[in-house]
PDB file with one MODEL, atoms N, CA, C and O in Angstrom:
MODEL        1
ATOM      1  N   UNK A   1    -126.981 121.355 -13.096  1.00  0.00           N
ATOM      2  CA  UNK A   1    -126.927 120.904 -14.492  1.00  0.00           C
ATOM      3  C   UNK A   1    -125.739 121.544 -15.209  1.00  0.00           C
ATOM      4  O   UNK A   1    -125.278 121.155 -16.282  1.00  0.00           O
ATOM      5  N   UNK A   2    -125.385 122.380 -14.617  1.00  0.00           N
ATOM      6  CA  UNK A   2    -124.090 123.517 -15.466  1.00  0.00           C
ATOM      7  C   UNK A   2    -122.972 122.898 -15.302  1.00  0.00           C
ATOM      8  O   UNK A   2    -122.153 122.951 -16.219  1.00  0.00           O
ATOM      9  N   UNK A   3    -122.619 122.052 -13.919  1.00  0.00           N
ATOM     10  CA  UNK A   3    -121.607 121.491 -13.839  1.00  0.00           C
ATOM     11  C   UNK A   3    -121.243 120.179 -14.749  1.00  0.00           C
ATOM     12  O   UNK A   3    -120.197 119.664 -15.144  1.00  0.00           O
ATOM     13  N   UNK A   4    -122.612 119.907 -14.878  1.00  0.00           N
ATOM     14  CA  UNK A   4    -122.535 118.479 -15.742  1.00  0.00           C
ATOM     15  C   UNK A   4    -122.332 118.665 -17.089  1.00  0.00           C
ATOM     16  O   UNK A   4    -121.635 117.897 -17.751  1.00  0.00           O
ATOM     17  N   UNK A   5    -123.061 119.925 -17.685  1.00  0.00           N
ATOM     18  CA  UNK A   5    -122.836 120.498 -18.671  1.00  0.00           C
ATOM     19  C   UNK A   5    -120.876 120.271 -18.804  1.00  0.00           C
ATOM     20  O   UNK A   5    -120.264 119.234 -19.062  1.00  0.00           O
ATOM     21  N   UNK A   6    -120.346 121.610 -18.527  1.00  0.00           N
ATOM     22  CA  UNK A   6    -118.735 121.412 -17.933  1.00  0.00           C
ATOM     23  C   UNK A   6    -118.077 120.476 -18.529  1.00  0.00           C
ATOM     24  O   UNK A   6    -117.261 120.551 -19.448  1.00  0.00           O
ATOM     25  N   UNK A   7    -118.621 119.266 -17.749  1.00  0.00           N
ATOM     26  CA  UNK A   7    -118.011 118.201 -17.948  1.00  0.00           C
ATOM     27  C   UNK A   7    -117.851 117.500 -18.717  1.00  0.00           C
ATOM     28  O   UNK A   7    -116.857 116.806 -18.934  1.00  0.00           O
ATOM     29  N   UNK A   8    -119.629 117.625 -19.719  1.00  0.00           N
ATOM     30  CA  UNK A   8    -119.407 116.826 -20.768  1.00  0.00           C
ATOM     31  C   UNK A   8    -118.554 117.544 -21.840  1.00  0.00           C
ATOM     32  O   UNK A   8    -118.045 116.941 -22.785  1.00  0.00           O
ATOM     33  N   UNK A   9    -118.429 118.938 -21.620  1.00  0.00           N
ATOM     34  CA  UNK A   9    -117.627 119.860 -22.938  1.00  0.00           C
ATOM     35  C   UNK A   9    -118.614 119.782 -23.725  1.00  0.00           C
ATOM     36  O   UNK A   9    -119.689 120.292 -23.408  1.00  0.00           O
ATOM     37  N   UNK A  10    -118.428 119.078 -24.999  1.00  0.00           N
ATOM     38  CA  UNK A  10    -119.724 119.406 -26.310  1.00  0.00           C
ATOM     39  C   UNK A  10    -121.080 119.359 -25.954  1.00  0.00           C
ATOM     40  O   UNK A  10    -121.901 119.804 -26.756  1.00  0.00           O
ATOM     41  N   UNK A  11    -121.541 118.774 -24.612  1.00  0.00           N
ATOM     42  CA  UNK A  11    -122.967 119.207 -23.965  1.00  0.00           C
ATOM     43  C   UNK A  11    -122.808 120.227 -24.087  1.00  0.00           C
ATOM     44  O   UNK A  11    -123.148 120.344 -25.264  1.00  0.00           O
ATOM     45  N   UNK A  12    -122.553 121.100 -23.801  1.00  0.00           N
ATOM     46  CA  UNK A  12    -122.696 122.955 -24.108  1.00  0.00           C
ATOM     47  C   UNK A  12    -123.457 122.843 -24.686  1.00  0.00           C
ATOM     48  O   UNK A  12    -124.668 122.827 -24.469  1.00  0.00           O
ATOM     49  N   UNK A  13    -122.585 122.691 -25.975  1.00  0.00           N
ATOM     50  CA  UNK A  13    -124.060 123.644 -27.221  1.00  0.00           C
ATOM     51  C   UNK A  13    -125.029 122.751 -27.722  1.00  0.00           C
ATOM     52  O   UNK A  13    -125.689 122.994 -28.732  1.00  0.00           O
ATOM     53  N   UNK A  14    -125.130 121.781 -27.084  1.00  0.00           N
ATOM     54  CA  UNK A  14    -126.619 120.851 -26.807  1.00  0.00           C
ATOM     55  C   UNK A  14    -127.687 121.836 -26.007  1.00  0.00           C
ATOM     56  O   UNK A  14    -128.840 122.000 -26.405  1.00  0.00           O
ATOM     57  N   UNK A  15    -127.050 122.574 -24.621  1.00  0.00           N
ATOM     58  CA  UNK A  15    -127.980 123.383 -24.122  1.00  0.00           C
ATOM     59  C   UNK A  15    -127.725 124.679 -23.965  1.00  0.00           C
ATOM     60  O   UNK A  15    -128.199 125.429 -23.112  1.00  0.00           O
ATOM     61  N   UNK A  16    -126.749 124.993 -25.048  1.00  0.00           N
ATOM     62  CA  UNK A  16    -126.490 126.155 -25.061  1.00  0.00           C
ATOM     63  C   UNK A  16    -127.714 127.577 -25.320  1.00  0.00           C
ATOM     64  O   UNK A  16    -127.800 128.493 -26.138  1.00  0.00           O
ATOM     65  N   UNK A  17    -128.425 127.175 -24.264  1.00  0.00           N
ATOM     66  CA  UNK A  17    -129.100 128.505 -24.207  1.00  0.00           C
ATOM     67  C   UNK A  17    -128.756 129.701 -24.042  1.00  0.00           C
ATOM     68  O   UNK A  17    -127.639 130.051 -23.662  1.00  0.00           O
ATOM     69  N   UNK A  18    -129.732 130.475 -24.327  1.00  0.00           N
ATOM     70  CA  UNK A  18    -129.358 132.077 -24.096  1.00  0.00           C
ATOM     71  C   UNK A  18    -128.772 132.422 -23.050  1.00  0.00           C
ATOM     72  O   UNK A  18    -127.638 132.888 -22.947  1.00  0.00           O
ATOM     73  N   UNK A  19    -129.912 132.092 -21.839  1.00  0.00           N
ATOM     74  CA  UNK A  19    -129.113 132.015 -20.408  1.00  0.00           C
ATOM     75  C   UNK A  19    -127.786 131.353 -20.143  1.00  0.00           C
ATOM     76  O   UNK A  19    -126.751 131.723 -19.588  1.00  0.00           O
ATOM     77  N   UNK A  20    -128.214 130.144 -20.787  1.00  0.00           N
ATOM     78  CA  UNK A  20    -127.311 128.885 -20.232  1.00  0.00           C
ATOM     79  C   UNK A  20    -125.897 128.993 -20.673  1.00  0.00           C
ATOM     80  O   UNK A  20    -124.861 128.598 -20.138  1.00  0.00           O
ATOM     81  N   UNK A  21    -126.164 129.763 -22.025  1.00  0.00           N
ATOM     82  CA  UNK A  21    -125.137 129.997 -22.982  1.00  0.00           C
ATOM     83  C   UNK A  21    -123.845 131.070 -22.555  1.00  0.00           C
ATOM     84  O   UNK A  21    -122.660 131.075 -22.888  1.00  0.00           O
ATOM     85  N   UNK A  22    -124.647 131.967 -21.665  1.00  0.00           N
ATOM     86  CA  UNK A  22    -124.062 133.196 -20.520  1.00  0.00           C
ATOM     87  C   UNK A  22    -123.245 132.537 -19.444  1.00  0.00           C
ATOM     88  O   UNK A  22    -122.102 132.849 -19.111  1.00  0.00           O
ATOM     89  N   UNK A  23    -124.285 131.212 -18.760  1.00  0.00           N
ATOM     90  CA  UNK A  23    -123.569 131.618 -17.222  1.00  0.00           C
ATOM     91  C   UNK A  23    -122.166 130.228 -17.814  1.00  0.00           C
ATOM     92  O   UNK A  23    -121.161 130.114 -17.112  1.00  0.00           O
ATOM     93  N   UNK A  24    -122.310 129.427 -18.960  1.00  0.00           N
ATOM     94  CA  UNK A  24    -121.259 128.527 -19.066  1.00  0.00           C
ATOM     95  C   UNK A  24    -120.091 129.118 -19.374  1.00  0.00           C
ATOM     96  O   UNK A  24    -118.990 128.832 -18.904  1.00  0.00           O
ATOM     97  N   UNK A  25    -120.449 130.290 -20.497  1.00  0.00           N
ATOM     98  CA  UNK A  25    -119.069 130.893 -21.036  1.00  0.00           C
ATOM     99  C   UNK A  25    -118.392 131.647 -19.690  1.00  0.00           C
ATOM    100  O   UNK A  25    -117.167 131.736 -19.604  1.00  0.00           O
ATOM    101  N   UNK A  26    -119.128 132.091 -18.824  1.00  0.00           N
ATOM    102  CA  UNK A  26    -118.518 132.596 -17.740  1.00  0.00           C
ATOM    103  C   UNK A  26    -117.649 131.620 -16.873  1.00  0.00           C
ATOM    104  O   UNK A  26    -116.455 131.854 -16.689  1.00  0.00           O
ATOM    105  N   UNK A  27    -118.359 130.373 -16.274  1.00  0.00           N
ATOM    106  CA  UNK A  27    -117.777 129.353 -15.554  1.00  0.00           C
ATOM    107  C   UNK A  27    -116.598 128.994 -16.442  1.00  0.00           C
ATOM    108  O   UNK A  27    -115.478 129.022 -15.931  1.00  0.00           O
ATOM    109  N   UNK A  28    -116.776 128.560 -18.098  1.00  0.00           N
ATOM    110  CA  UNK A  28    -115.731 128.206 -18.672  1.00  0.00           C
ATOM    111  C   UNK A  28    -114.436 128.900 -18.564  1.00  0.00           C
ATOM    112  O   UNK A  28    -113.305 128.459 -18.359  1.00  0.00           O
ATOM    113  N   UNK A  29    -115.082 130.638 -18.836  1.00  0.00           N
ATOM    114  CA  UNK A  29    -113.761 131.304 -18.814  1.00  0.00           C
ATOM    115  C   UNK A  29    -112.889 130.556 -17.932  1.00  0.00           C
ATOM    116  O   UNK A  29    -111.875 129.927 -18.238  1.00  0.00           O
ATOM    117  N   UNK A  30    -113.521 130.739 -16.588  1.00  0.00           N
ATOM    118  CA  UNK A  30    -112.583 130.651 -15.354  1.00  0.00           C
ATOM    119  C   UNK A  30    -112.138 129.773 -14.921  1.00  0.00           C
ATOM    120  O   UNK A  30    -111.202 129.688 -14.125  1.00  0.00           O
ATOM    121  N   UNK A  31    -112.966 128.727 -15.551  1.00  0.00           N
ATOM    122  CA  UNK A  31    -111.830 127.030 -16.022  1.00  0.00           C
ATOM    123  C   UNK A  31    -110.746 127.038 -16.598  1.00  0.00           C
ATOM    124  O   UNK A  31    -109.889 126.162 -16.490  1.00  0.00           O
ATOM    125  N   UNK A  32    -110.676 128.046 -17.278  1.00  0.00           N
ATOM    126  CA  UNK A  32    -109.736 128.260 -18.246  1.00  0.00           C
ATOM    127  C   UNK A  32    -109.658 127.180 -19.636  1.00  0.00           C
ATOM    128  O   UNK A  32    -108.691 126.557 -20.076  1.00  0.00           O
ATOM    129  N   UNK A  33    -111.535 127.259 -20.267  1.00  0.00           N
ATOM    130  CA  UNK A  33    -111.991 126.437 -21.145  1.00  0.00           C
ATOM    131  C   UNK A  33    -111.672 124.644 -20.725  1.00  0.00           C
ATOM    132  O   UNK A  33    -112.057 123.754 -21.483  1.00  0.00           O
TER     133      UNK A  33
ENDMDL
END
């Protein structure tokens, strides 16, 4: 689901959970947003 998240971009903070909110900003970092 994180990847799909990703993809949509503004899905984020649709499920920007606590958790969720952690492991995206991490993956994002390293996307380089």
């Amino acid at each position: 689901m994180l990847h799909g998240a990703l993809k949509g971009g503004m899905v984020d903070i649709l499920i920007t959970d606590e958790a969720t909110a952690s492991g995206i900003l991490a993956i994002a970092e390293r996307r380089g947003r």
